[in-house]
Coordinates of C-alpha atoms and ligand atoms in Angstrom, one line a residue:
X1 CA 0.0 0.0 0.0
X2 CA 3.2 2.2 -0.8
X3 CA 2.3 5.3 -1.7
X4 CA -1.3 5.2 -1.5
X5 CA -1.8 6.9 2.5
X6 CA -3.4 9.9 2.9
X7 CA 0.0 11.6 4.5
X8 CA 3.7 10.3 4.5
X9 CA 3.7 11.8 8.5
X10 CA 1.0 11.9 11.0
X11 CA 1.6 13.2 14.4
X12 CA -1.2 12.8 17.1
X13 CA -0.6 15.8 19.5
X14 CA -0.4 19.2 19.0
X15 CA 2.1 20.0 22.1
X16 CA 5.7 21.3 22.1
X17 CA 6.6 17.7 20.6
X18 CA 3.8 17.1 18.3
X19 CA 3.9 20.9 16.3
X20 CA 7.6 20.8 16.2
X21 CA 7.6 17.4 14.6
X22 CA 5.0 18.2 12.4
X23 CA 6.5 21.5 10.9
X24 CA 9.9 19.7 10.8
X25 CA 7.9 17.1 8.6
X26 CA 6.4 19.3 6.7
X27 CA 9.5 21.7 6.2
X28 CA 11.7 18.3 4.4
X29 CA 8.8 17.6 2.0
X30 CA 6.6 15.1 4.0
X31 CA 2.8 15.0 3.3
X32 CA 2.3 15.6 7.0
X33 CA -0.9 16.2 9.3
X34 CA -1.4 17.0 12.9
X35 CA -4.4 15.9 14.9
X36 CA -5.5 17.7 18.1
X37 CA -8.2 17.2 20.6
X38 CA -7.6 20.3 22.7
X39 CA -5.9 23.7 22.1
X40 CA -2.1 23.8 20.1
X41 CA 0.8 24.4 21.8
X42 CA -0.4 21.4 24.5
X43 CA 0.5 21.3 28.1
X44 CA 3.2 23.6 27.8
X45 CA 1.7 26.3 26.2
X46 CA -2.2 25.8 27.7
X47 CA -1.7 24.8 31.7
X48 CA 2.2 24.8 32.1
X49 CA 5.6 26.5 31.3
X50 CA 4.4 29.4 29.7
X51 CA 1.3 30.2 32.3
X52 CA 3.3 29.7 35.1
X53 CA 6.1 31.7 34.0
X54 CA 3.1 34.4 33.3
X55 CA 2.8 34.7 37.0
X56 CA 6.3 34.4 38.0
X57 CA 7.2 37.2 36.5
X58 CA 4.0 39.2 37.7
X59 CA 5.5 38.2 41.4
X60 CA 9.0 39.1 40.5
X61 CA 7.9 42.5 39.3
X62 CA 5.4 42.9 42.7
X63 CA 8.4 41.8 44.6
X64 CA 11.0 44.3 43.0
X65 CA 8.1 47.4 43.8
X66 CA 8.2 46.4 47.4
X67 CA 11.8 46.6 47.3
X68 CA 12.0 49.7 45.0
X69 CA 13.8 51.9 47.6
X70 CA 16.7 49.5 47.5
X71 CA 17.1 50.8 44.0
X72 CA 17.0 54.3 44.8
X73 CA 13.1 55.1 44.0
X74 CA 10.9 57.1 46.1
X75 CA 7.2 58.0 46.5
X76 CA 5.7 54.5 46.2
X77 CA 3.5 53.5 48.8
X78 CA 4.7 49.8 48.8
X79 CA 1.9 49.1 51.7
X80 CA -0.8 50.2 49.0
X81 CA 0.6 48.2 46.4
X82 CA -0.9 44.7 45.2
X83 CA -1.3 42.5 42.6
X84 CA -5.0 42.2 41.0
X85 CA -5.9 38.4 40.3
X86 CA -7.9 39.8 37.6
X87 CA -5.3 41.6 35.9
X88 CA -3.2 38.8 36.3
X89 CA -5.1 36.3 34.3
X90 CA -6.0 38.4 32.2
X91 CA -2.3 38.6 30.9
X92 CA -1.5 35.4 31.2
X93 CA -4.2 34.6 28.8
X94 CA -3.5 37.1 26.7
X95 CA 0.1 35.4 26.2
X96 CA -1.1 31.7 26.0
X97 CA -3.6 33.4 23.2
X98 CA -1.0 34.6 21.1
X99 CA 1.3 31.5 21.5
X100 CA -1.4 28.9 20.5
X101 CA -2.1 31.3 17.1
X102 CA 1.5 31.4 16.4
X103 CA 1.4 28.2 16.5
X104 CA -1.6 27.7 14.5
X105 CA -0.5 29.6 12.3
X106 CA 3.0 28.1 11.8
X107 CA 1.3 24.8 11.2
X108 CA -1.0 26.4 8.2
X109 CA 2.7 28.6 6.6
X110 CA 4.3 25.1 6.7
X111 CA 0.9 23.6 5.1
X112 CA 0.8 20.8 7.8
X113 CA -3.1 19.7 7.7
X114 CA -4.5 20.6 10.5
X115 CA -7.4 17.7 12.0
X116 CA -9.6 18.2 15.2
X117 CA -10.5 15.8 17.2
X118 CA -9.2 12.9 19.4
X119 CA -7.2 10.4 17.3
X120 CA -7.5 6.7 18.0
X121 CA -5.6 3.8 16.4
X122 CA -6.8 1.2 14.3
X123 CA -4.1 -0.7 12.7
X124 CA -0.4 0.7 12.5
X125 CA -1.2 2.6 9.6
X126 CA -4.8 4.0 10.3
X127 CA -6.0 5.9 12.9
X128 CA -10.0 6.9 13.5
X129 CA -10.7 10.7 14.7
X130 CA -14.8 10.9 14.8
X131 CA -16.1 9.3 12.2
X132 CA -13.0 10.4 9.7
X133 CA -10.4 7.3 9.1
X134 CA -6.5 8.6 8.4
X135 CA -4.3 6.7 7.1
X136 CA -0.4 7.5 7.3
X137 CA 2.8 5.7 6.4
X138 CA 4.0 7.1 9.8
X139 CA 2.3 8.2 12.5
X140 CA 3.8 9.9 15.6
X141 CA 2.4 9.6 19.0
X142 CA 2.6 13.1 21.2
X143 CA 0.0 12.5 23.4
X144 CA 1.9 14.1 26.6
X145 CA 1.0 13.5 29.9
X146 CA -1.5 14.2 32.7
X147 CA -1.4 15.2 36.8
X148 CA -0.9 12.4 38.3
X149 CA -2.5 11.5 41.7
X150 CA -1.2 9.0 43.7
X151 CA -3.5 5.8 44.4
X152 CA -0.8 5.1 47.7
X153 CA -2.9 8.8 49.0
X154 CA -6.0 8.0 50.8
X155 CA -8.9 10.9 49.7
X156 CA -11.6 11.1 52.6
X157 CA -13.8 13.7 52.7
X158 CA -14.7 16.9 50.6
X159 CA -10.3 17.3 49.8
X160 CA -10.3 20.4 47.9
X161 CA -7.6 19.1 46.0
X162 CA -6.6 20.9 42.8
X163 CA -3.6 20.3 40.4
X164 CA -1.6 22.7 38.6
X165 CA -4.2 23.7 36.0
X166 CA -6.5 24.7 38.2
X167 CA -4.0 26.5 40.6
X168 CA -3.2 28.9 37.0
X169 CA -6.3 29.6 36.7
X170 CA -7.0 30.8 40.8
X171 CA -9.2 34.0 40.9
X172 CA -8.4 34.6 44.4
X173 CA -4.8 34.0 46.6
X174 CA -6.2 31.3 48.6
X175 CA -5.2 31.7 52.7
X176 CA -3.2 28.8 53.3
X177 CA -1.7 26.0 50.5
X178 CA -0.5 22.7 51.3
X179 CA 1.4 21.2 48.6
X180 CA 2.1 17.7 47.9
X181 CA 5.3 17.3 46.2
X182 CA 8.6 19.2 46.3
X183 CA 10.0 19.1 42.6
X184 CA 10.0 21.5 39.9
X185 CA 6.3 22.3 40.0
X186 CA 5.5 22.4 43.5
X187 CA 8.0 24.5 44.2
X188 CA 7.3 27.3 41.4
X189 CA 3.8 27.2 42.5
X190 CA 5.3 27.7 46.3
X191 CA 7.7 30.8 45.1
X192 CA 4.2 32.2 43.3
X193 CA 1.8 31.7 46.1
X194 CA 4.0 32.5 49.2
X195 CA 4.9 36.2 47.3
X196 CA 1.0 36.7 46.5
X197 CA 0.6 36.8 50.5
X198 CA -0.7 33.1 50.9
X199 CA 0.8 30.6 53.7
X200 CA 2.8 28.3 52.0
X201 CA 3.9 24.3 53.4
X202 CA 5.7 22.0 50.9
X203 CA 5.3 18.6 51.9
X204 CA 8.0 16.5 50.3
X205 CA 8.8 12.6 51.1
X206 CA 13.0 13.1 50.3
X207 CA 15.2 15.1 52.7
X208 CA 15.6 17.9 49.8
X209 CA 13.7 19.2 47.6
X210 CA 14.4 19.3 43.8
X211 CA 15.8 16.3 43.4
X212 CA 17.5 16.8 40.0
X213 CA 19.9 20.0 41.3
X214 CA 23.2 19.5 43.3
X215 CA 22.0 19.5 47.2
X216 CA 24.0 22.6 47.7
X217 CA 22.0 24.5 45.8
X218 CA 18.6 23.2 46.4
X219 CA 19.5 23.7 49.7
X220 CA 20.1 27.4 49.4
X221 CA 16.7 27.5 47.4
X222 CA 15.0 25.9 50.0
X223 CA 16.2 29.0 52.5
X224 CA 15.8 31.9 50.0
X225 CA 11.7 30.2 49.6
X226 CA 12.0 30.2 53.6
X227 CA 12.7 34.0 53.9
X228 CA 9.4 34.3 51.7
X229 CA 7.7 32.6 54.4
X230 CA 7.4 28.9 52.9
X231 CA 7.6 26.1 54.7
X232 CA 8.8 22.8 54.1
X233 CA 8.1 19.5 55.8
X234 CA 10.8 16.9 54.3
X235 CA 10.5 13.5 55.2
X236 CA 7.2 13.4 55.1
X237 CA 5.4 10.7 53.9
X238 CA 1.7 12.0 53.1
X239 CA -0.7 8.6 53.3
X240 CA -4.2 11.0 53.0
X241 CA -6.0 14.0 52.3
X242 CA -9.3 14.2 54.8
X243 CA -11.1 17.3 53.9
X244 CA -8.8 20.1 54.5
X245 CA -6.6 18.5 56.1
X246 CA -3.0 16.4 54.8
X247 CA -2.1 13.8 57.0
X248 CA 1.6 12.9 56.9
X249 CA 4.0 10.5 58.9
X250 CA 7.1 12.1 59.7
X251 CA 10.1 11.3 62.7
X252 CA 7.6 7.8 63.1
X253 CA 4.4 10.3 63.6
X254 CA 1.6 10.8 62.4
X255 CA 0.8 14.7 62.3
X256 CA -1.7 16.4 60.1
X257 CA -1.7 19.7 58.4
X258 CA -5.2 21.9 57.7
X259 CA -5.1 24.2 54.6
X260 CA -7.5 26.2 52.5
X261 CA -6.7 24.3 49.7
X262 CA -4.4 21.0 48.4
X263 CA -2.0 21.3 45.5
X264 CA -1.4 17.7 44.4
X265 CA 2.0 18.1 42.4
X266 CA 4.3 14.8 42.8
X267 CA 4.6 14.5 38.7
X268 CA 2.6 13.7 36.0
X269 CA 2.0 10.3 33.9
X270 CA 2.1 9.7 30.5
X271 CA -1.3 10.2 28.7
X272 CA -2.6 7.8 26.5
X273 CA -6.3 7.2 26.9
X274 CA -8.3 6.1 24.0
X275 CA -5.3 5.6 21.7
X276 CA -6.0 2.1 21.7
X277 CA -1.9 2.1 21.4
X278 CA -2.1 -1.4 23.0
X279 CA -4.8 -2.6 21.3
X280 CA -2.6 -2.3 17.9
X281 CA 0.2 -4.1 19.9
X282 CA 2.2 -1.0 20.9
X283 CA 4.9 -2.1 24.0
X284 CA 4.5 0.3 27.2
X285 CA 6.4 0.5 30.1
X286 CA 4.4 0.9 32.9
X287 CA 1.9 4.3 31.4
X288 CA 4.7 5.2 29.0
X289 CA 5.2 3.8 25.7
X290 CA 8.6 2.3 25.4
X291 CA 10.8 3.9 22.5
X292 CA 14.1 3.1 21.6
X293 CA 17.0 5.9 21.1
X294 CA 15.7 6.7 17.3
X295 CA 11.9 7.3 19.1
X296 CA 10.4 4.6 17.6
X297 CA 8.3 1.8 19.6
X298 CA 7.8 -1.9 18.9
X299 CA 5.7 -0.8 15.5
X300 CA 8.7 0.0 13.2
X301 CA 6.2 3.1 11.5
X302 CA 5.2 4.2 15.1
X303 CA 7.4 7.2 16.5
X304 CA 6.7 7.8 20.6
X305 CA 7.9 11.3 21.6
X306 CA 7.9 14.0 24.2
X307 CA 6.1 13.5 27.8
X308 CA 4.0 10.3 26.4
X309 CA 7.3 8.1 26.6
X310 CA 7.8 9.1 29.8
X311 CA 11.9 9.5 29.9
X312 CA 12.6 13.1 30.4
X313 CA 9.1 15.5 31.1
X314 CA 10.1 18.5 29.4
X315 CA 9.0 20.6 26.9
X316 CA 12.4 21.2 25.0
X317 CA 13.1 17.6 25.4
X318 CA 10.1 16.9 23.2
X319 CA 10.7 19.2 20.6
X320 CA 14.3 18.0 20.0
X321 CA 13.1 14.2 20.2
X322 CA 10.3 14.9 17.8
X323 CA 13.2 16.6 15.4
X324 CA 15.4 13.2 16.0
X325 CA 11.9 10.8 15.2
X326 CA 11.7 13.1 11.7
X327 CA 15.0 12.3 10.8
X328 CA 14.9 8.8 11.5
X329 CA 11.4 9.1 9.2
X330 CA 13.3 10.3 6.4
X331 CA 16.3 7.6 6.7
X332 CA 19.1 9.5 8.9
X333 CA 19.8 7.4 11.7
X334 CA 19.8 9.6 14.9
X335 CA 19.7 9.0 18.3
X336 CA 18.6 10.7 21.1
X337 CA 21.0 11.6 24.5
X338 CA 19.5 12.7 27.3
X339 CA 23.3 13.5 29.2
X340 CA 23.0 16.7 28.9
X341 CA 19.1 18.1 28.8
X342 CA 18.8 21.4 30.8
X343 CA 16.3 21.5 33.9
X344 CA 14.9 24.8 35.1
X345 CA 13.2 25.9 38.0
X346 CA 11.6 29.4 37.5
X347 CA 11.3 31.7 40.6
X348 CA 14.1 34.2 41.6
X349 CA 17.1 33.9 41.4
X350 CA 16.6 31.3 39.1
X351 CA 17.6 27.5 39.1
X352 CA 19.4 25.8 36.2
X353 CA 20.5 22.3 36.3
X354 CA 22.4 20.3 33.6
X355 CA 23.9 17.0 34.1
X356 CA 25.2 15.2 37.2
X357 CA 24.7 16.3 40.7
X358 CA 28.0 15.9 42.9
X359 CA 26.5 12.5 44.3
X360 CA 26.0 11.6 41.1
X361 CA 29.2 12.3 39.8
X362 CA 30.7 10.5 42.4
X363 CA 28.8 7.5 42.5
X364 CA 29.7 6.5 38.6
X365 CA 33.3 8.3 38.5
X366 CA 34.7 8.0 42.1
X367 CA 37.2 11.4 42.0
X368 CA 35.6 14.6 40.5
X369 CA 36.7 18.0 41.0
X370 CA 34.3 21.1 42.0
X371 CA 33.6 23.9 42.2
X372 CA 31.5 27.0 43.6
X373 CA 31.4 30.5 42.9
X374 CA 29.1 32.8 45.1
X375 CA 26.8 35.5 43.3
X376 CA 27.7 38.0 46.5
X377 CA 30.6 38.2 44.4
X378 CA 29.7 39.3 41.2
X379 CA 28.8 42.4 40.2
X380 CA 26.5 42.7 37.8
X381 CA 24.3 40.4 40.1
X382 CA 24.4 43.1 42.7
X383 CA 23.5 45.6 40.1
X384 CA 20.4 43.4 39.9
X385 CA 19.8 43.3 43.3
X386 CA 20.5 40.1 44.1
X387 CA 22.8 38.9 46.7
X388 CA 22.4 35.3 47.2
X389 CA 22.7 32.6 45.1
X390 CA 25.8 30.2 43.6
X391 CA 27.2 28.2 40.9
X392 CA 28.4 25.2 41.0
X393 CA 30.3 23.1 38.7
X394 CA 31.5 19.4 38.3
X395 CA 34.0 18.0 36.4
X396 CA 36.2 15.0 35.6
X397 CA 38.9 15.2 37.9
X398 CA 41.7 14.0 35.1
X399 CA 40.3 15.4 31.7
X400 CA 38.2 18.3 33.1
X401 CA 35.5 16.9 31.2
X402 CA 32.1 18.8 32.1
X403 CA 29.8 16.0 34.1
X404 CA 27.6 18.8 35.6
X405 CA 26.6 22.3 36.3
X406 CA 23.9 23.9 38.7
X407 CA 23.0 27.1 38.8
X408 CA 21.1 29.5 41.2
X409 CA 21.6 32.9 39.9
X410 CA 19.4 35.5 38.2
X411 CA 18.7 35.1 34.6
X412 CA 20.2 31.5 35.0
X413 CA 18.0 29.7 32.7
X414 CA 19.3 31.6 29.8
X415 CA 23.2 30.8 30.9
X416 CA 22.5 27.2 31.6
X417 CA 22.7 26.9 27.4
X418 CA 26.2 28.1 27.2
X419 CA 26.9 24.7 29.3
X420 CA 24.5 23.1 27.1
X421 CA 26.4 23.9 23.8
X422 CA 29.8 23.1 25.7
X423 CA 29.1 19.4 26.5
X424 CA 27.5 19.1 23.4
X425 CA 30.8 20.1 21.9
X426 CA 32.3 18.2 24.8
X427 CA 33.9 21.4 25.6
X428 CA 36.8 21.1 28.6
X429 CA 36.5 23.3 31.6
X430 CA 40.0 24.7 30.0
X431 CA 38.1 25.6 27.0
X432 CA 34.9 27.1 29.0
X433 CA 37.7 29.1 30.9
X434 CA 38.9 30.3 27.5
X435 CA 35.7 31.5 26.3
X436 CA 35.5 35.1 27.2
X437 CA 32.6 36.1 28.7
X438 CA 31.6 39.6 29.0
X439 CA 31.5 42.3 31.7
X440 CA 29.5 43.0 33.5
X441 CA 27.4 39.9 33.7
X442 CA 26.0 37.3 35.7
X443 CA 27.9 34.6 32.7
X444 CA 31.0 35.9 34.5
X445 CA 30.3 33.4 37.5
X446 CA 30.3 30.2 35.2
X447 CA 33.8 30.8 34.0
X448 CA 34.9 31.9 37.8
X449 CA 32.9 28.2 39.4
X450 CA 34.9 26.6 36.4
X451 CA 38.6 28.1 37.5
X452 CA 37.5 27.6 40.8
X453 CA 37.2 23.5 40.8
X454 CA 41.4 24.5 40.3
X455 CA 41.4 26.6 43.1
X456 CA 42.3 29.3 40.9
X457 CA 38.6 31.8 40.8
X458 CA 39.8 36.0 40.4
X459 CA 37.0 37.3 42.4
X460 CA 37.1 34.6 45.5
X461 CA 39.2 33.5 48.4
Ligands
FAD1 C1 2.6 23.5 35.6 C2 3.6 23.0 34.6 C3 4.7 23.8 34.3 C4 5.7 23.3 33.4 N1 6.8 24.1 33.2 C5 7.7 23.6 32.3 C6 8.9 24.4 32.0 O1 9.0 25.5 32.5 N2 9.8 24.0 31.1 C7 9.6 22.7 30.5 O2 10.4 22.3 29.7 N3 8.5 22.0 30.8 C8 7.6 22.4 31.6 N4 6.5 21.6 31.9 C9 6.4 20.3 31.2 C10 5.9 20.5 29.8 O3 4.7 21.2 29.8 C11 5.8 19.2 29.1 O4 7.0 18.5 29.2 C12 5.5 19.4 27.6 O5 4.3 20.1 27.4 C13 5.4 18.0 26.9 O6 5.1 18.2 25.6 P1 4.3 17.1 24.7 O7 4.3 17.6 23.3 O8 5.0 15.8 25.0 O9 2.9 17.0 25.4 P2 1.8 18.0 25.7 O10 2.3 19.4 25.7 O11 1.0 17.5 26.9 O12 0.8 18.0 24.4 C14 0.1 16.8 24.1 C15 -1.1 17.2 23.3 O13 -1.7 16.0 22.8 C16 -3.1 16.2 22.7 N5 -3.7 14.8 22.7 C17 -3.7 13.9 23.7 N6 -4.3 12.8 23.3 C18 -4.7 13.0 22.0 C19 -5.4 12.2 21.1 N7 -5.8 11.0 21.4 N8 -5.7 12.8 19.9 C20 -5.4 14.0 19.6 N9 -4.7 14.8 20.5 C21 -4.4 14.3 21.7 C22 -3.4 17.0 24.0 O14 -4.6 17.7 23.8 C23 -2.2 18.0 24.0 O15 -2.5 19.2 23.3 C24 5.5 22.1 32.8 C25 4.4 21.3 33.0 C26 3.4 21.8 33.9 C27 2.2 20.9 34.2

């Protein structure tokens, strides 16, 4: 049947995987359709990074007017001033609005079809959506992920439990928050809430939170969240949520904790309902559907990418892994490497993580070298107001070979990529030292934590 499909590429998914793949299709000649049973742009774009960094940066800019006469600015009445919920939401859906048509619109400029509705497999060449059947020579699965809440949790009661979509989309600071879960998303949702005047407590099960940065600096995060008033019961191992209340064990305890509301955010699962993936025979692992390095599954047409194979949740992981499952479509062979994907935790300073912690590092290569620059000692991080904060660098102790880098400094989700492009180059901390960075800037600390693991930083004892 050669040749005789309705498109050469179908992707099922219109998220930061799914679009990307499809315009990449598209863009190298494919015959290439998208099918979408919600809004483009997905997850990412609907209910996560981009709303949430929406309100981050509303807090960050409420935060630097309360501290405007540290910068030398007078005759604002910082006790008057407030954020409007209203207001708020407003522009945060004002800037998912004009995402999802840019999207929309890049889809129809790169003359991807575009099909509504939920797709469902029938065989490993047709899928139904409604009563329309599609058939493709490839088809690839960007389904994403969903909130996932924890069947080990006991729900009693009238819970009041929400997830992260519904915390975006809060019309009124609520008094009190508890929040289940201590990683990436709990935690931005604790820098947002704790600055908009609500009561804060993380509950996590590990000693730290974040569990993909270096201890030393989640640590450090953990205070700066503190001094905003948040706080954090580690340890804890939450068994049920009985009306307002979470009930946790903790030190061989059982304690409970009343809040206005729950925020259930210990990760999400991969999302696959009504695919019918394993109905066609498609191999999952656990909720995830299992790919190989080249993104493919079991079904050698079938392409798996993004949140839905459940390897790395992120939205820039997605899009690259739907640019590697394109050019395995059209015969390169490429595989995916997941050694050095960037992680970033949006609140301020900001938290960049890439690589291996120190544990880590030490656990697969024994003797490492590292080291730490403070941001009290560069300038233009002063200049920005910001005091506290470090980098922190690991690296092969005999090669110098990059093995990881954490960050907590402002803007340091944009420098994170500079370490990105290095261990994809697999740059030397020699070389990284050699790259001149410029003056003033907060870039300055990554090449000082890199001569620092040789005892050798300018601006540090
Ligand atoms: C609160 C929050 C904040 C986040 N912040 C960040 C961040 O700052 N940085 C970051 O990198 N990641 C972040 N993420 C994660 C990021 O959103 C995901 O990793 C990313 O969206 C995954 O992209 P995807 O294309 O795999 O899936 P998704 O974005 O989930 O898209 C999947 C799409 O598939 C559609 N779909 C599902 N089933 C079908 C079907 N059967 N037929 C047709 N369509 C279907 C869905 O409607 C959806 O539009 C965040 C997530 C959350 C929840």
């Amino acid at each position: 049947m050669i040749g005789n499909y309705d498109f050469d590429v179908v992707v099922i998914g219109g998220g930061p995987g799914g679009y990307v793949a499809a315009i990449k299709a598209a863009q190298c000649g494919k015959r290439t359709a998208v099918i979408e049973k919600g809004s483009f742009g997905g997850t990412c774009l609907n209910v996560g990074c981009i709303p949430t960094k929406a309100l981050v940066k509303t807090v960050s800019v409420f935060d630097t007017i309360k501290r405007s006469q540290e910068f030398g600015i007078e005759g604002i009445d910082t006790s008057a001033v407030r954020v409007s919920m209203e207001k708020l939401q407003a522009r945060k859906q004002k800037i998912v609005k004009q995402l999802v048509g840019g999207v929309g619109a890049l889809l129809k400029g790169n003359k991807v079809a575009v099909l509504k509705g939920a797709a469902s497999f029938v065989d490993s060449h047709t899928v139904k959506t409604g009563d329309k059947t599609i058939t493709s020579e490839y088809f690839i699965i960007a389904t994403g992920s969903e909130a996932f809440m924890p069947g080990f949790i006991k729900y009693e009661g009238d819970t009041k439990i929400i997830t992260s979509t519904e915390a975006l989309d809060l019309a009124v600071v609520p008094e009190s928050m508890n929040i289940i879960g201590g990683g990436v998303i709990g935690i931005e949702f604790a820098y947002i809430f704790a600055h908009l005047g609500c009561k804060v407590t993380v509950l996590e099960l590990m000693d730290h939170i974040l569990p993909m940065v270096d201890t030393d600096v989640s640590d450090l995060a953990r205070k700066t969240l503190e001094k905003a008033g948040v706080v954090f019961e580690t340890g804890a191992r939450v068994k049920a949520v009985r009306d307002l209340s979470v009930i946790y064990e903790k030190d061989g305890r059982e304690q409970s904790l009343a809040a206005t509301l729950t925020l259930m955010a210990v990760g999400r699962v991969p999302y696959t309902k009504g695919l019918n993936v394993e109905g066609i025979g498609i191999e999952l692992n656990k909720t995830a559907i299992k790919t190989g390095p080249d993104m493919r599954t079991n079904i050698s047409n079938i392409f798996a990418i993004g949140d839905v194979n459940g390897v790395s949740m992120l939205a820039h992981t997605a899009s690259h892994e739907g640019l590697v499952a394109v050019a395995n479509i059209l015969g390169e062979s490429q595989t995916m490497s997941y050694d050095a994907v960037p992680a970033c935790i949006y609140m301020e300073p900001e938290i960049a993580s890439i690589g291996l912690t120190e544990q880590q590092a030490r656990e697969k290569y024994g003797d490492v070298k590292v080291g730490r620059f403070p941001m009290s000692a560069n300038g233009k991080s002063l200049i920005e107001g910001e005091k506290s904060g470090m980098m922190k660098v690991i690296l092969d102790a005999n090669l110098g070979e990059i093995l990881g880098v954490h960050l907590f400094a402002v803007h340091a989700t944009d420098m994170i990529a500079e370490i990105a492009v290095a261990m994809k180059l697999e740059a030397t901390a020699e070389e990284v030292i050699h790259a001149i960075h410029p003056h003033p800037t907060v870039s300055e600390a990554v090449g000082e934590a890199f001569m620092a693991a040789y005892d050798k930083a300018i601006h540090a004892l």
